[in-house]
mmCIF file of C-alpha atoms in Angstrom:
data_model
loop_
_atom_site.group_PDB
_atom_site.id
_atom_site.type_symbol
_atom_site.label_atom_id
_atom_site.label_comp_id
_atom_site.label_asym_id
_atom_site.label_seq_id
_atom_site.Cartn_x
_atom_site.Cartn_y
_atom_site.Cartn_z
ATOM 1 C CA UNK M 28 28.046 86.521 94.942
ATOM 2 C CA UNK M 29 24.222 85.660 94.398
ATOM 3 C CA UNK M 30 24.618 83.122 96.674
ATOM 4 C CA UNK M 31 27.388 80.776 94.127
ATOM 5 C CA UNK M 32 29.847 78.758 96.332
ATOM 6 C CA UNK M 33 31.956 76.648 96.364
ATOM 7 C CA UNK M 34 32.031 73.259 97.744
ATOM 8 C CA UNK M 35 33.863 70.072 98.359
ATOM 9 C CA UNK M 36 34.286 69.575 94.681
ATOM 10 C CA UNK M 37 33.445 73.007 93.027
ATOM 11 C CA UNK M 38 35.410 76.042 92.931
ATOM 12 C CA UNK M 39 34.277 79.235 92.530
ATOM 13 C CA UNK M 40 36.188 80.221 89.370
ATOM 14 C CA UNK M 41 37.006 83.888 88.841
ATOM 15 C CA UNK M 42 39.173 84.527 85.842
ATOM 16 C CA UNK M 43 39.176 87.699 83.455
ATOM 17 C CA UNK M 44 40.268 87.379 79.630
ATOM 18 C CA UNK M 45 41.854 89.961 77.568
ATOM 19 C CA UNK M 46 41.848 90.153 73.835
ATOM 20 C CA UNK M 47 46.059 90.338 73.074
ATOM 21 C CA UNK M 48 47.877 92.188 69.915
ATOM 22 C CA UNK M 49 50.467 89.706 69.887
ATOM 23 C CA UNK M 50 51.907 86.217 70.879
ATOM 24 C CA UNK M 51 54.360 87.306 73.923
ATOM 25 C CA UNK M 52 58.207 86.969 73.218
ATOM 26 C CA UNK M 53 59.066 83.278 73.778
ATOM 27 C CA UNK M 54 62.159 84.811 76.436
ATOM 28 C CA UNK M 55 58.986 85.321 78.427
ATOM 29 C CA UNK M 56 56.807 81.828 78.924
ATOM 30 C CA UNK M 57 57.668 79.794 81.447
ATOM 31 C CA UNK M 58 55.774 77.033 79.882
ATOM 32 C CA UNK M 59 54.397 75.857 76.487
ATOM 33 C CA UNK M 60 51.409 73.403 76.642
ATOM 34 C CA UNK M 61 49.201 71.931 73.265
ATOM 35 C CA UNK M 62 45.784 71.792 74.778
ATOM 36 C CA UNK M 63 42.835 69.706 73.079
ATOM 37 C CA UNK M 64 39.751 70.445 74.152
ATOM 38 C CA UNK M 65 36.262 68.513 73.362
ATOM 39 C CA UNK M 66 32.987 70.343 74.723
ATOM 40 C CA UNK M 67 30.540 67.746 75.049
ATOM 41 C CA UNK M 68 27.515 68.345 72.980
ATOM 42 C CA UNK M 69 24.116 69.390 74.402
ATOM 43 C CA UNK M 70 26.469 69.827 78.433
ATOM 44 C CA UNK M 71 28.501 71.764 80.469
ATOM 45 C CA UNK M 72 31.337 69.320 80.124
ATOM 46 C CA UNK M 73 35.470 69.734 78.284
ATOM 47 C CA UNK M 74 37.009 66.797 77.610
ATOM 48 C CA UNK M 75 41.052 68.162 77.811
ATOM 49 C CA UNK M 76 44.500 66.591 76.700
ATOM 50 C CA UNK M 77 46.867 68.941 77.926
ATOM 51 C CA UNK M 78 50.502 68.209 76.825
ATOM 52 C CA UNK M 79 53.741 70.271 78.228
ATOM 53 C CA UNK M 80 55.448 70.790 74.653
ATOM 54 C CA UNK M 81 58.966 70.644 76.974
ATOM 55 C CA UNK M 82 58.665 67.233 78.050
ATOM 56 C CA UNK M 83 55.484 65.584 76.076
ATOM 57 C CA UNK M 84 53.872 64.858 79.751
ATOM 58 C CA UNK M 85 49.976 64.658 79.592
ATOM 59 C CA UNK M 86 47.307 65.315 81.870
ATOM 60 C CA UNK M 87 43.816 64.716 81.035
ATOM 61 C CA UNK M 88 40.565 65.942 82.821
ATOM 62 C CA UNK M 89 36.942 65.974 82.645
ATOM 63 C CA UNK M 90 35.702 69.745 83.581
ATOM 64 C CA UNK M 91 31.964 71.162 84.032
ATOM 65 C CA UNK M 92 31.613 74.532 84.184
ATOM 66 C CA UNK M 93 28.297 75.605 85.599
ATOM 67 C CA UNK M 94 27.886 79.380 84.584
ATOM 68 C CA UNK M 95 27.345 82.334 87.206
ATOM 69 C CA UNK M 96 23.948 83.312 87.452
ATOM 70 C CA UNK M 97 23.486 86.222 84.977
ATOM 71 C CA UNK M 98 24.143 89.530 86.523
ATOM 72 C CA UNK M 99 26.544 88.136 88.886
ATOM 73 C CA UNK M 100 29.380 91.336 89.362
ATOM 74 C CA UNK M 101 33.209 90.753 88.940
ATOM 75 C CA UNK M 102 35.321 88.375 87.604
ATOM 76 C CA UNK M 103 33.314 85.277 89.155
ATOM 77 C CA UNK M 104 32.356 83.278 86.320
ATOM 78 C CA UNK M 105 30.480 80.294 87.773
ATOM 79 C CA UNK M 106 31.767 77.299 89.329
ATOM 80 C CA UNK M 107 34.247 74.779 87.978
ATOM 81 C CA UNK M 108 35.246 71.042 89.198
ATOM 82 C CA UNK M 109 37.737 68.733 87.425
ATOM 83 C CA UNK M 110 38.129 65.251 87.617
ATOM 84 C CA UNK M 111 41.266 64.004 86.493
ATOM 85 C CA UNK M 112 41.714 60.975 84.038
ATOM 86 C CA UNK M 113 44.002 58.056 82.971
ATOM 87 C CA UNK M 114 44.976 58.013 79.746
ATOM 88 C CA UNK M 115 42.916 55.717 79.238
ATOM 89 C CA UNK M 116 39.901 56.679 80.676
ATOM 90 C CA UNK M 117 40.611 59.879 78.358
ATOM 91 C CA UNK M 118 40.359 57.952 75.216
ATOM 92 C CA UNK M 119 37.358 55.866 76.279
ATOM 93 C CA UNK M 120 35.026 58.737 77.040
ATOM 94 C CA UNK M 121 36.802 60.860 73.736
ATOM 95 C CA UNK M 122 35.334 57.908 71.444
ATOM 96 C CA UNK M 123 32.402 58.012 73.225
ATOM 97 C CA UNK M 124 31.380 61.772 73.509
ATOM 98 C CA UNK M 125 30.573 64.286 70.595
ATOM 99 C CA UNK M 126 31.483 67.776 70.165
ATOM 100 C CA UNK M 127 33.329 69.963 68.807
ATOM 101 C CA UNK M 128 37.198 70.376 69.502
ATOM 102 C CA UNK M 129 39.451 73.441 70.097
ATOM 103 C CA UNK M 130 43.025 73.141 69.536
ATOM 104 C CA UNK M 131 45.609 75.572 71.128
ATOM 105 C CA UNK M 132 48.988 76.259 72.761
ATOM 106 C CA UNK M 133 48.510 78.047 76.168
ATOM 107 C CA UNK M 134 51.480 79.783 76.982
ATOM 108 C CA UNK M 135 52.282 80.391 81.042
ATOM 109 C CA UNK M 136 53.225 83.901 81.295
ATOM 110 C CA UNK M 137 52.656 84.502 84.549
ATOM 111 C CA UNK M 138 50.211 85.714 85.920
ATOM 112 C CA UNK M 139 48.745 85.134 82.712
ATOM 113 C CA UNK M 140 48.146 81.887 80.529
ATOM 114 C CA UNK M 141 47.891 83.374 77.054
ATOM 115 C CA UNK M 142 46.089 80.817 74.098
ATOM 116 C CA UNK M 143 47.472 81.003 71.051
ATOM 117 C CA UNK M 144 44.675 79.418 68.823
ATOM 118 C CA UNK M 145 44.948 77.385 65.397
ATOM 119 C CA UNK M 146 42.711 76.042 62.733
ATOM 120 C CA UNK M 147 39.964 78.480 61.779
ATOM 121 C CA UNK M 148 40.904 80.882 64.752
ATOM 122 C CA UNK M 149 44.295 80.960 63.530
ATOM 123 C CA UNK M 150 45.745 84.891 64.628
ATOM 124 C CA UNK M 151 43.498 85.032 67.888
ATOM 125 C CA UNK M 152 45.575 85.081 70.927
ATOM 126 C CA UNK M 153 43.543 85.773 74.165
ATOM 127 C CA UNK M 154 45.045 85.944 77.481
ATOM 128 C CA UNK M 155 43.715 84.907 81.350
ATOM 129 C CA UNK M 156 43.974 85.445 84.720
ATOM 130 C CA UNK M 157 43.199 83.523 87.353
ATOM 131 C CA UNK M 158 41.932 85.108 91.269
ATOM 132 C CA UNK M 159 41.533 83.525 94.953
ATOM 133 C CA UNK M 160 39.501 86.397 95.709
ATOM 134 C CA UNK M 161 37.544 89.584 94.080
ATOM 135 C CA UNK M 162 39.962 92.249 95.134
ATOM 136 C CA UNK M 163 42.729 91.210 93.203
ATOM 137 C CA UNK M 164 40.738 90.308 90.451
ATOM 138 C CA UNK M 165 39.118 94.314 90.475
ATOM 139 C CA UNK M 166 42.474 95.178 91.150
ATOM 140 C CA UNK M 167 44.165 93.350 88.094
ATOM 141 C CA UNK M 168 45.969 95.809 85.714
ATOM 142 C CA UNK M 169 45.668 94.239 82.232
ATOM 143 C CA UNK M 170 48.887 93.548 80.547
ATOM 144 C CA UNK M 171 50.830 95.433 77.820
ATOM 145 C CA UNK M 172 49.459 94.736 74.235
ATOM 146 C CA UNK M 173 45.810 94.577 75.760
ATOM 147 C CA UNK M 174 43.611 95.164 73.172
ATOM 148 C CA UNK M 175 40.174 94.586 74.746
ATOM 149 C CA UNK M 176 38.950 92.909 78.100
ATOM 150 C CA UNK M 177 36.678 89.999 77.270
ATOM 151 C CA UNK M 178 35.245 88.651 80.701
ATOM 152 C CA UNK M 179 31.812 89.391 80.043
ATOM 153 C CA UNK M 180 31.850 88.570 76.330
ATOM 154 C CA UNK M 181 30.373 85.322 75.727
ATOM 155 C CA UNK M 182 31.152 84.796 72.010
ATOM 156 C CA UNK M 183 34.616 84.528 73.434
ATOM 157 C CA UNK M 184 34.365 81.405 75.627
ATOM 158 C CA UNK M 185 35.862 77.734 74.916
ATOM 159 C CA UNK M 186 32.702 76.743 74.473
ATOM 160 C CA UNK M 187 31.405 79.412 71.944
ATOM 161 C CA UNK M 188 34.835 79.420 69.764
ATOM 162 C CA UNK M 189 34.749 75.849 69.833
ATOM 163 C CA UNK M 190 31.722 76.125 67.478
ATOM 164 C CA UNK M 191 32.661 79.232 66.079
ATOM 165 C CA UNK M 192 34.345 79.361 61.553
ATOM 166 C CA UNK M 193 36.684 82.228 60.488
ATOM 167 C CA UNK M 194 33.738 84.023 59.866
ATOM 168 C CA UNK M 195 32.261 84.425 62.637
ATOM 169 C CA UNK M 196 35.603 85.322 64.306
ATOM 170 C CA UNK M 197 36.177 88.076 62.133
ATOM 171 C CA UNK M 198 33.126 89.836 62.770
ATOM 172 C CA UNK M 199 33.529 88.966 66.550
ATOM 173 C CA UNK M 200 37.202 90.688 66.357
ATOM 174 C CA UNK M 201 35.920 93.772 63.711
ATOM 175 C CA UNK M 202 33.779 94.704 67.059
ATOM 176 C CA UNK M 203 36.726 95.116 68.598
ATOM 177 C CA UNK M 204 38.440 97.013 65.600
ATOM 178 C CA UNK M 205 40.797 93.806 64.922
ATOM 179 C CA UNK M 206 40.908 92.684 61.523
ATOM 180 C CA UNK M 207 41.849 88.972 60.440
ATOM 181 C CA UNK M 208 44.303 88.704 57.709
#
């Protein structure tokens, strides 16, 4: 894994995302959760406000990211640690940190947590799965209504659509033949 590791913090996260047709039927989500996120300007950091739509709990976190190196095979896309907030600890450091936000609902399908996005990515739905370990991430089918696998596509990060107008979302999607109403 070009020698990325995890530690006693750090994971090593390997996830692949997949470009969906369609929100999934709502028989089918186990769980509904409005996600906030705030990617710190000029860092690796996400500022998140996750809140379970079914019973308005929230949990807040403080995530870096630190990317694989480039060329690194597979689904391992760098490492990630969380630190989890207060509520207030949340709202302290959102007043005090820029950046842009990224609302969505992240629907648990499992094995797949499928992002329904709003504002100017309104009609993009990608879908995620998480892997302990790179066989069952090479050995992943993706799931019905799969449209295009996005893993290696960086345009189609938090970080990138964070920053990203309808725009530049169409022409991200029109290379995948999807068209924006």
């Amino acid at each position: 894994m070009c020698g990325l590791t995890g530690g006693k913090y750090a994971r090593v996260e390997r996830e692949r995302r997949f470009l969906l047709d369609r929100v999934p039927a709502p028989g089918s989500v186990i769980v509904a959760r409005r996600i906030t996120d705030r990617y710190v300007d000029g860092t690796r950091l996400r500022l998140r406000r996750a809140e379970r739509l079914d019973t308005g709990e929230c949990t807040y976190k403080l995530t870096q990211k630190l990317p694989a190196p480039p060329g690194t095979p597979g689904a391992v896309q760098g490492l990630i640690t969380n630190l989890y907030l207060s509520e207030e600890e949340y709202a302290h450091l959102l007043a005090a940190l820029p950046g842009p936000e990224l609302t969505k609902t992240r629907l648990s399908v499992p094995p797949l947590g499928v992002d329904v996005f709003e504002g100017p990515l309104s009609g993009l739905v990608l879908a995620e799965a998480e892997f302990e370990n790179a066989e069952d991430a090479e050995t992943f089918v993706p799931p019905p209504g799969c449209i295009a696998e996005l893993t290696t596509d960086q345009h189609f990060t938090g970080g990138q659509l964070a920053r990203a107008d309808r725009e530049e979302l169409r022409e991200g999607l029109a290379e995948y033949g999807v068209a924006l109403p």
